[in-house]
Amino acid sequence: MKVKSFIRQPIVLCLTLITGFAQAQQLTSSNGEAAELLISKSGEHAIRVTFKPVSYEKPLPLNPALATNASYAPVLKLRSIENTVHQTIGKLKISITGNPLTVKVFDQQQKLIQQLVFQENGWIAFDLKGKEKVLGMGEGGPKPVRGVNWRNSVVQFDRRGTMDSMQPRWQGDAYGSRNPVATLIGTSGWGLFVATPWVLVDMRATDKGYFIPYKPPVSAGQAQTQRNQGQNLGKGLPPVNEMIDGLYDVFIFDASNPSVMMQQYAAITGPAVMPPKWALGYMQSHRTLQDDYQMTSIVDTFRMKKIPIDAVIYLGTGFTPRGWNKMQPSFEFNPEVFKRDPQKVLNEFHKNKVKVVLHMVPWDRDELPTLYGSIPARKEESTHSLSHIANYWKQHEPLVNMGVDAFWPDEGDWFNLHERIKRHQLYYQGHLSTNPNQRPWSLHRNGYPGIAQWGGWVWSGDTESSWKTLEAQIAVGINYSLSIAPFWGSDIGGFYPAEDYSGEMYARWHQFAAFNASFRSHGRTWWLHLPWGWGLSSMGPKENRNNPPESALNNPAIEPVIKQYNELRYQLMPYTYTLAWEARTKGLPMMRALWLHYPKDSTAAGIGDQFLWGKEIMVAPVYEKQAKTRSVYLPDGIWYDWWTGEKINGAGRVNKQIDLSIMPLYVKAGAIIPVDTVKQYVDEITNTPIRLKIYTGADGAFVLYEDDGISQDYLKGKSRTIAFNWNNKTGVFTIDPIMKPGGLKNESRTFMVEWVAEQKTKLIKFNGSKQQIKL
């Protein structure tokens, strides 16, 4: 029986083996069972390949990493193959052959994008091409080799050349926590996401990679708890009882246009929700507390010193000798710390325009056997169990009703993968159930595709304070942003202080974090994570065996640098908030690999110690001690030094002379960067107009996004966008409001337009209608 291609027919094809047609090859799984191949559309540039035993007739198991619209109904269903099957799906062309079963995906010009070869042993082979890099694969890096000093090792950015066990784990060295995902991006123009099964990834060969299905050990059925979390019994992995032997579910992307691939990936895993605007401001974390007067006085110090801040975060007792609550896990305020009524303290914080975030640890399995359900609960859900997230959330409600603004759900490493994603859902839907029109925010240790739709923010875990860690965090953030979600950050200064931890290292880390989504200072010996901490004569409570020497204190040079980059973060807030909107609408991360915007530049594709903040700003963190210069790669085109305005031709490296106050930043010609005045918190009202910095030398465009920054009204369209366009040939700058029904009106306002190279400015009165300004 010959398999035919029905390209023009919209109906689903079901091609089965008919007894007596021996020339057709029946599809079988690795265990010899009859199997079925389903090919579905998942966007114009993405397909879904599902291979399963015929005996498995149920719908595919629920995968919380996938949005409900992850794919359409199958376009092809095959149970046997004689000749090559051809099919066009969206903008892709598919070719399927048997013996072994091979699915090839081509673009419209018949260029092979990627192929999957289903092998007899159950492995799936895929192509590795030339000298391309393979990026993504989640957060974190390789486990340090015993006996090897990881501080001298090369940072892993390109994932090729290794066998990755894909084991979720806590890790405290340069990379931090490992949150793996089998989402691979080849810089030659392909993407793969293995949604099922959980796989190990072997890329030690030069031309082939292999997905190796995870085989649960006998002990994997045992419950992973807080007490046995040192063992790998299934923590961070899909539940064993939901693993279907012989079931494969893989997405293939055409990534020749990386931005399109990211948008399609976001549609499959769920679009990001907008964070509250304050979450993009600076957050100061605290550990061992004296009392509530110390807590409020630190905020007073920020305001007195005019160092911008939007939120304070308090650790729980047990993770520090004296935290905000009784011994974790606990929802009760610590009477040893709070001498005043906690309600009054919260009111004082809010009066001082800061939000309050509380550290929270989950109950162990005795009180939280699992996590399931939705808020509000669906009709078919039983809400009698402690494990229903609606019941667990109720324990948080008194704190929210008192004014606690957000939570930092720590630990939970013992949860399986589905519970980890469910925990993000808990803190999103739960907060909305209590405050229906207030955007939730929470910060987690664990992440996976699918969390963005629940406001998923992740930090890299408990890293060590070292220069190598700072270097590695750049690569970690880039790969996380490509493969999990758009909002990520690193503990400023590292969590575990070491003897070489210094004010210089803290300042360099702070500069880097000013261009992370999560801009948070946190770590042990926590006074040294305050902006003014290195200028004190005491480092406060010492919470680690290794600490910097007392001689490193009394350093007045650090605080001004911290203040400088806090101020820069707030000046760039209109730009940064727009990036959050682009994360939602385009699936683009805030922290971007150079490959995303320069896919044909092979040098740019391999750079893991620089990144783009949005499309326009090149960020080159300094991670070498006492560095006097920083080598920076600039792709082809004209670039401007942010600090000096110097014009530079790209397509090579430049050596930027630096001092402690300078982290190299470059802006591409054609960029239009909205820059606000310095604010002490994001909602501070000022009369100073936004400055629109135009970098001439190429045409450019930028769409500014604005909403109220706090409510869910943006989901109803209550926002506004203003398109800015620069025509380099005519020298005309255009301001064009994009009007939409139900959107916020463009009220009269002023902009200060600045042509950077020409050193020319014009104050423009914008009346809400299209305007053109000549240079």
PDB file of N, CA, C and O in Angstrom, residues 410-467:
ATOM      1  N   ASP A 410      10.591  29.770  48.033  1.00  0.00           N
ATOM      2  CA  ASP A 410      11.906  29.151  47.955  1.00  0.00           C
ATOM      3  C   ASP A 410      11.768  27.630  48.091  1.00  0.00           C
ATOM      4  O   ASP A 410      10.695  27.108  48.394  1.00  0.00           O
ATOM      5  N   GLU A 411      12.863  26.944  47.927  1.00  0.00           N
ATOM      6  CA  GLU A 411      12.946  25.496  48.054  1.00  0.00           C
ATOM      7  C   GLU A 411      11.890  24.797  47.191  1.00  0.00           C
ATOM      8  O   GLU A 411      11.583  25.236  46.094  1.00  0.00           O
ATOM      9  N   GLY A 412      11.344  23.695  47.697  1.00  0.00           N
ATOM     10  CA  GLY A 412      10.440  22.906  46.859  1.00  0.00           C
ATOM     11  C   GLY A 412      11.184  22.101  45.824  1.00  0.00           C
ATOM     12  O   GLY A 412      10.593  21.596  44.867  1.00  0.00           O
ATOM     13  N   ASP A 413      12.508  21.948  46.006  1.00  0.00           N
ATOM     14  CA  ASP A 413      13.292  21.172  45.046  1.00  0.00           C
ATOM     15  C   ASP A 413      12.801  19.734  44.964  1.00  0.00           C
ATOM     16  O   ASP A 413      13.016  19.060  43.957  1.00  0.00           O
ATOM     17  N   TRP A 414      12.166  19.248  46.032  1.00  0.00           N
ATOM     18  CA  TRP A 414      11.692  17.865  46.038  1.00  0.00           C
ATOM     19  C   TRP A 414      10.419  17.670  45.209  1.00  0.00           C
ATOM     20  O   TRP A 414      10.016  16.545  44.943  1.00  0.00           O
ATOM     21  N   PHE A 415       9.784  18.744  44.776  1.00  0.00           N
ATOM     22  CA  PHE A 415       8.595  18.610  43.946  1.00  0.00           C
ATOM     23  C   PHE A 415       8.948  18.001  42.596  1.00  0.00           C
ATOM     24  O   PHE A 415      10.039  18.234  42.061  1.00  0.00           O
ATOM     25  N   ASN A 416       8.017  17.248  42.022  1.00  0.00           N
ATOM     26  CA  ASN A 416       8.239  16.783  40.656  1.00  0.00           C
ATOM     27  C   ASN A 416       7.984  17.930  39.682  1.00  0.00           C
ATOM     28  O   ASN A 416       7.573  19.026  40.079  1.00  0.00           O
ATOM     29  N   LEU A 417       8.224  17.693  38.416  1.00  0.00           N
ATOM     30  CA  LEU A 417       8.152  18.766  37.426  1.00  0.00           C
ATOM     31  C   LEU A 417       6.772  19.401  37.371  1.00  0.00           C
ATOM     32  O   LEU A 417       6.644  20.637  37.333  1.00  0.00           O
ATOM     33  N   HIS A 418       5.734  18.605  37.363  1.00  0.00           N
ATOM     34  CA  HIS A 418       4.385  19.155  37.259  1.00  0.00           C
ATOM     35  C   HIS A 418       4.032  19.978  38.495  1.00  0.00           C
ATOM     36  O   HIS A 418       3.360  21.011  38.391  1.00  0.00           O
ATOM     37  N   GLU A 419       4.493  19.557  39.664  1.00  0.00           N
ATOM     38  CA  GLU A 419       4.246  20.321  40.883  1.00  0.00           C
ATOM     39  C   GLU A 419       5.001  21.646  40.856  1.00  0.00           C
ATOM     40  O   GLU A 419       4.508  22.669  41.345  1.00  0.00           O
ATOM     41  N   ARG A 420       6.198  21.627  40.288  1.00  0.00           N
ATOM     42  CA  ARG A 420       6.973  22.870  40.208  1.00  0.00           C
ATOM     43  C   ARG A 420       6.246  23.909  39.359  1.00  0.00           C
ATOM     44  O   ARG A 420       6.175  25.089  39.723  1.00  0.00           O
ATOM     45  N   ILE A 421       5.719  23.467  38.224  1.00  0.00           N
ATOM     46  CA  ILE A 421       4.962  24.395  37.383  1.00  0.00           C
ATOM     47  C   ILE A 421       3.676  24.813  38.082  1.00  0.00           C
ATOM     48  O   ILE A 421       3.264  25.976  38.037  1.00  0.00           O
ATOM     49  N   LYS A 422       3.025  23.865  38.755  1.00  0.00           N
ATOM     50  CA  LYS A 422       1.786  24.157  39.482  1.00  0.00           C
ATOM     51  C   LYS A 422       2.016  25.203  40.572  1.00  0.00           C
ATOM     52  O   LYS A 422       1.131  26.013  40.869  1.00  0.00           O
ATOM     53  N   ARG A 423       3.207  25.198  41.137  1.00  0.00           N
ATOM     54  CA  ARG A 423       3.511  26.175  42.190  1.00  0.00           C
ATOM     55  C   ARG A 423       3.529  27.596  41.640  1.00  0.00           C
ATOM     56  O   ARG A 423       3.099  28.541  42.307  1.00  0.00           O
ATOM     57  N   HIS A 424       4.019  27.765  40.427  1.00  0.00           N
ATOM     58  CA  HIS A 424       3.931  29.073  39.775  1.00  0.00           C
ATOM     59  C   HIS A 424       2.471  29.465  39.579  1.00  0.00           C
ATOM     60  O   HIS A 424       2.087  30.617  39.820  1.00  0.00           O
ATOM     61  N   GLN A 425       1.662  28.510  39.149  1.00  0.00           N
ATOM     62  CA  GLN A 425       0.235  28.762  38.960  1.00  0.00           C
ATOM     63  C   GLN A 425      -0.428  29.148  40.278  1.00  0.00           C
ATOM     64  O   GLN A 425      -1.278  30.054  40.323  1.00  0.00           O
ATOM     65  N   LEU A 426      -0.045  28.489  41.355  1.00  0.00           N
ATOM     66  CA  LEU A 426      -0.581  28.778  42.686  1.00  0.00           C
ATOM     67  C   LEU A 426      -0.405  30.240  43.047  1.00  0.00           C
ATOM     68  O   LEU A 426      -1.352  30.908  43.490  1.00  0.00           O
ATOM     69  N   TYR A 427       0.818  30.769  42.867  1.00  0.00           N
ATOM     70  CA  TYR A 427       1.084  32.135  43.304  1.00  0.00           C
ATOM     71  C   TYR A 427       0.552  33.181  42.325  1.00  0.00           C
ATOM     72  O   TYR A 427       0.451  34.357  42.675  1.00  0.00           O
ATOM     73  N   TYR A 428       0.192  32.750  41.130  1.00  0.00           N
ATOM     74  CA  TYR A 428      -0.440  33.672  40.188  1.00  0.00           C
ATOM     75  C   TYR A 428      -1.956  33.699  40.401  1.00  0.00           C
ATOM     76  O   TYR A 428      -2.536  34.747  40.699  1.00  0.00           O
ATOM     77  N   GLN A 429      -2.577  32.537  40.276  1.00  0.00           N
ATOM     78  CA  GLN A 429      -4.035  32.499  40.429  1.00  0.00           C
ATOM     79  C   GLN A 429      -4.475  32.797  41.858  1.00  0.00           C
ATOM     80  O   GLN A 429      -5.522  33.414  42.073  1.00  0.00           O
ATOM     81  N   GLY A 430      -3.665  32.370  42.821  1.00  0.00           N
ATOM     82  CA  GLY A 430      -4.015  32.629  44.210  1.00  0.00           C
ATOM     83  C   GLY A 430      -4.069  34.111  44.510  1.00  0.00           C
ATOM     84  O   GLY A 430      -5.042  34.609  45.109  1.00  0.00           O
ATOM     85  N   HIS A 431      -3.038  34.833  44.100  1.00  0.00           N
ATOM     86  CA  HIS A 431      -3.005  36.275  44.363  1.00  0.00           C
ATOM     87  C   HIS A 431      -4.191  36.966  43.684  1.00  0.00           C
ATOM     88  O   HIS A 431      -4.818  37.858  44.275  1.00  0.00           O
ATOM     89  N   LEU A 432      -4.513  36.540  42.449  1.00  0.00           N
ATOM     90  CA  LEU A 432      -5.643  37.160  41.752  1.00  0.00           C
ATOM     91  C   LEU A 432      -6.970  36.833  42.430  1.00  0.00           C
ATOM     92  O   LEU A 432      -7.916  37.627  42.366  1.00  0.00           O
ATOM     93  N   SER A 433      -7.056  35.680  43.085  1.00  0.00           N
ATOM     94  CA  SER A 433      -8.301  35.339  43.778  1.00  0.00           C
ATOM     95  C   SER A 433      -8.522  36.247  44.978  1.00  0.00           C
ATOM     96  O   SER A 433      -9.663  36.491  45.386  1.00  0.00           O
ATOM     97  N   THR A 434      -7.426  36.753  45.552  1.00  0.00           N
ATOM     98  CA  THR A 434      -7.532  37.651  46.704  1.00  0.00           C
ATOM     99  C   THR A 434      -7.626  39.105  46.272  1.00  0.00           C
ATOM    100  O   THR A 434      -8.427  39.875  46.805  1.00  0.00           O
ATOM    101  N   ASN A 435      -6.807  39.484  45.316  1.00  0.00           N
ATOM    102  CA  ASN A 435      -6.830  40.837  44.758  1.00  0.00           C
ATOM    103  C   ASN A 435      -7.036  40.729  43.246  1.00  0.00           C
ATOM    104  O   ASN A 435      -6.065  40.678  42.480  1.00  0.00           O
ATOM    105  N   PRO A 436      -8.287  40.664  42.792  1.00  0.00           N
ATOM    106  CA  PRO A 436      -8.583  40.300  41.405  1.00  0.00           C
ATOM    107  C   PRO A 436      -7.982  41.208  40.340  1.00  0.00           C
ATOM    108  O   PRO A 436      -7.765  40.762  39.223  1.00  0.00           O
ATOM    109  N   ASN A 437      -7.734  42.448  40.644  1.00  0.00           N
ATOM    110  CA  ASN A 437      -7.241  43.341  39.586  1.00  0.00           C
ATOM    111  C   ASN A 437      -5.839  43.861  39.907  1.00  0.00           C
ATOM    112  O   ASN A 437      -5.473  44.955  39.496  1.00  0.00           O
ATOM    113  N   GLN A 438      -5.070  43.067  40.625  1.00  0.00           N
ATOM    114  CA  GLN A 438      -3.700  43.459  40.968  1.00  0.00           C
ATOM    115  C   GLN A 438      -2.738  42.393  40.454  1.00  0.00           C
ATOM    116  O   GLN A 438      -2.885  41.222  40.769  1.00  0.00           O
ATOM    117  N   ARG A 439      -1.782  42.806  39.667  1.00  0.00           N
ATOM    118  CA  ARG A 439      -0.872  41.841  39.048  1.00  0.00           C
ATOM    119  C   ARG A 439      -0.052  41.096  40.093  1.00  0.00           C
ATOM    120  O   ARG A 439       0.579  41.705  40.957  1.00  0.00           O
ATOM    121  N   PRO A 440      -0.024  39.768  40.001  1.00  0.00           N
ATOM    122  CA  PRO A 440       0.801  38.990  40.934  1.00  0.00           C
ATOM    123  C   PRO A 440       2.273  39.055  40.548  1.00  0.00           C
ATOM    124  O   PRO A 440       2.641  39.358  39.418  1.00  0.00           O
ATOM    125  N   TRP A 441       3.101  38.737  41.522  1.00  0.00           N
ATOM    126  CA  TRP A 441       4.534  38.548  41.265  1.00  0.00           C
ATOM    127  C   TRP A 441       5.080  37.585  42.300  1.00  0.00           C
ATOM    128  O   TRP A 441       4.713  37.639  43.475  1.00  0.00           O
ATOM    129  N   SER A 442       5.935  36.690  41.857  1.00  0.00           N
ATOM    130  CA  SER A 442       6.626  35.783  42.770  1.00  0.00           C
ATOM    131  C   SER A 442       7.955  35.392  42.147  1.00  0.00           C
ATOM    132  O   SER A 442       8.120  35.411  40.925  1.00  0.00           O
ATOM    133  N   LEU A 443       8.912  35.025  42.993  1.00  0.00           N
ATOM    134  CA  LEU A 443      10.263  34.678  42.563  1.00  0.00           C
ATOM    135  C   LEU A 443      10.558  33.242  42.988  1.00  0.00           C
ATOM    136  O   LEU A 443      10.429  32.910  44.167  1.00  0.00           O
ATOM    137  N   HIS A 444      10.973  32.397  42.038  1.00  0.00           N
ATOM    138  CA  HIS A 444      11.125  30.975  42.292  1.00  0.00           C
ATOM    139  C   HIS A 444      12.547  30.488  42.010  1.00  0.00           C
ATOM    140  O   HIS A 444      13.281  31.083  41.223  1.00  0.00           O
ATOM    141  N   ARG A 445      12.865  29.342  42.616  1.00  0.00           N
ATOM    142  CA  ARG A 445      14.146  28.677  42.384  1.00  0.00           C
ATOM    143  C   ARG A 445      14.092  27.757  41.165  1.00  0.00           C
ATOM    144  O   ARG A 445      15.122  27.500  40.538  1.00  0.00           O
ATOM    145  N   ASN A 446      12.896  27.264  40.847  1.00  0.00           N
ATOM    146  CA  ASN A 446      12.760  26.260  39.804  1.00  0.00           C
ATOM    147  C   ASN A 446      11.901  26.771  38.658  1.00  0.00           C
ATOM    148  O   ASN A 446      10.877  27.414  38.876  1.00  0.00           O
ATOM    149  N   GLY A 447      12.325  26.459  37.433  1.00  0.00           N
ATOM    150  CA  GLY A 447      11.572  26.895  36.272  1.00  0.00           C
ATOM    151  C   GLY A 447      11.601  25.875  35.149  1.00  0.00           C
ATOM    152  O   GLY A 447      12.464  24.987  35.109  1.00  0.00           O
ATOM    153  N   TYR A 448      10.632  26.015  34.251  1.00  0.00           N
ATOM    154  CA  TYR A 448      10.497  25.123  33.110  1.00  0.00           C
ATOM    155  C   TYR A 448       9.546  25.813  32.126  1.00  0.00           C
ATOM    156  O   TYR A 448       8.767  26.685  32.533  1.00  0.00           O
ATOM    157  N   PRO A 449       9.618  25.473  30.834  1.00  0.00           N
ATOM    158  CA  PRO A 449       8.644  26.070  29.907  1.00  0.00           C
ATOM    159  C   PRO A 449       7.223  25.889  30.431  1.00  0.00           C
ATOM    160  O   PRO A 449       6.873  24.853  30.988  1.00  0.00           O
ATOM    161  N   GLY A 450       6.418  26.903  30.238  1.00  0.00           N
ATOM    162  CA  GLY A 450       5.051  26.881  30.742  1.00  0.00           C
ATOM    163  C   GLY A 450       4.837  27.806  31.917  1.00  0.00           C
ATOM    164  O   GLY A 450       3.700  28.151  32.241  1.00  0.00           O
ATOM    165  N   ILE A 451       5.931  28.257  32.565  1.00  0.00           N
ATOM    166  CA  ILE A 451       5.762  29.108  33.744  1.00  0.00           C
ATOM    167  C   ILE A 451       5.479  30.561  33.385  1.00  0.00           C
ATOM    168  O   ILE A 451       4.950  31.306  34.204  1.00  0.00           O
ATOM    169  N   ALA A 452       5.825  30.973  32.159  1.00  0.00           N
ATOM    170  CA  ALA A 452       5.650  32.383  31.790  1.00  0.00           C
ATOM    171  C   ALA A 452       4.192  32.800  31.858  1.00  0.00           C
ATOM    172  O   ALA A 452       3.876  33.933  32.233  1.00  0.00           O
ATOM    173  N   GLN A 453       3.285  31.887  31.516  1.00  0.00           N
ATOM    174  CA  GLN A 453       1.865  32.223  31.553  1.00  0.00           C
ATOM    175  C   GLN A 453       1.360  32.410  32.976  1.00  0.00           C
ATOM    176  O   GLN A 453       0.262  32.924  33.191  1.00  0.00           O
ATOM    177  N   TRP A 454       2.166  31.975  33.958  1.00  0.00           N
ATOM    178  CA  TRP A 454       1.828  32.176  35.373  1.00  0.00           C
ATOM    179  C   TRP A 454       2.752  33.220  36.009  1.00  0.00           C
ATOM    180  O   TRP A 454       2.965  33.223  37.210  1.00  0.00           O
ATOM    181  N   GLY A 455       3.300  34.097  35.181  1.00  0.00           N
ATOM    182  CA  GLY A 455       4.157  35.154  35.711  1.00  0.00           C
ATOM    183  C   GLY A 455       5.476  34.631  36.237  1.00  0.00           C
ATOM    184  O   GLY A 455       6.033  35.189  37.175  1.00  0.00           O
ATOM    185  N   GLY A 456       5.986  33.558  35.646  1.00  0.00           N
ATOM    186  CA  GLY A 456       7.170  32.887  36.172  1.00  0.00           C
ATOM    187  C   GLY A 456       8.440  33.723  36.146  1.00  0.00           C
ATOM    188  O   GLY A 456       8.923  34.114  35.092  1.00  0.00           O
ATOM    189  N   TRP A 457       8.978  33.998  37.326  1.00  0.00           N
ATOM    190  CA  TRP A 457      10.283  34.646  37.486  1.00  0.00           C
ATOM    191  C   TRP A 457      11.182  33.680  38.250  1.00  0.00           C
ATOM    192  O   TRP A 457      10.757  33.094  39.256  1.00  0.00           O
ATOM    193  N   VAL A 458      12.412  33.533  37.791  1.00  0.00           N
ATOM    194  CA  VAL A 458      13.350  32.596  38.407  1.00  0.00           C
ATOM    195  C   VAL A 458      14.680  33.288  38.631  1.00  0.00           C
ATOM    196  O   VAL A 458      15.109  34.110  37.824  1.00  0.00           O
ATOM    197  N   TRP A 459      15.304  32.957  39.760  1.00  0.00           N
ATOM    198  CA  TRP A 459      16.690  33.403  39.961  1.00  0.00           C
ATOM    199  C   TRP A 459      17.573  32.169  39.955  1.00  0.00           C
ATOM    200  O   TRP A 459      17.118  31.045  40.131  1.00  0.00           O
ATOM    201  N   SER A 460      18.862  32.364  39.748  1.00  0.00           N
ATOM    202  CA  SER A 460      19.766  31.254  39.434  1.00  0.00           C
ATOM    203  C   SER A 460      20.198  30.445  40.640  1.00  0.00           C
ATOM    204  O   SER A 460      20.997  29.508  40.493  1.00  0.00           O
ATOM    205  N   GLY A 461      19.708  30.760  41.818  1.00  0.00           N
ATOM    206  CA  GLY A 461      20.015  29.933  42.976  1.00  0.00           C
ATOM    207  C   GLY A 461      21.189  30.455  43.783  1.00  0.00           C
ATOM    208  O   GLY A 461      21.637  31.593  43.634  1.00  0.00           O
ATOM    209  N   ASP A 462      21.699  29.589  44.643  1.00  0.00           N
ATOM    210  CA  ASP A 462      22.686  29.995  45.653  1.00  0.00           C
ATOM    211  C   ASP A 462      24.108  29.864  45.118  1.00  0.00           C
ATOM    212  O   ASP A 462      24.833  28.905  45.398  1.00  0.00           O
ATOM    213  N   THR A 463      24.509  30.841  44.333  1.00  0.00           N
ATOM    214  CA  THR A 463      25.839  30.823  43.733  1.00  0.00           C
ATOM    215  C   THR A 463      26.898  31.303  44.719  1.00  0.00           C
ATOM    216  O   THR A 463      26.598  31.962  45.721  1.00  0.00           O
ATOM    217  N   GLU A 464      28.134  31.021  44.397  1.00  0.00           N
ATOM    218  CA  GLU A 464      29.256  31.475  45.221  1.00  0.00           C
ATOM    219  C   GLU A 464      29.773  32.806  44.710  1.00  0.00           C
ATOM    220  O   GLU A 464      29.756  33.074  43.501  1.00  0.00           O
ATOM    221  N   SER A 465      30.243  33.632  45.622  1.00  0.00           N
ATOM    222  CA  SER A 465      30.823  34.922  45.244  1.00  0.00           C
ATOM    223  C   SER A 465      32.216  34.691  44.668  1.00  0.00           C
ATOM    224  O   SER A 465      33.178  34.474  45.408  1.00  0.00           O
ATOM    225  N   SER A 466      32.312  34.703  43.352  1.00  0.00           N
ATOM    226  CA  SER A 466      33.612  34.557  42.694  1.00  0.00           C
ATOM    227  C   SER A 466      33.536  35.218  41.325  1.00  0.00           C
ATOM    228  O   SER A 466      32.455  35.394  40.759  1.00  0.00           O
ATOM    229  N   TRP A 467      34.690  35.567  40.794  1.00  0.00           N
ATOM    230  CA  TRP A 467      34.722  36.176  39.466  1.00  0.00           C
ATOM    231  C   TRP A 467      34.265  35.185  38.402  1.00  0.00           C
ATOM    232  O   TRP A 467      33.590  35.555  37.447  1.00  0.00           O
TER     233      TRP A 467
END
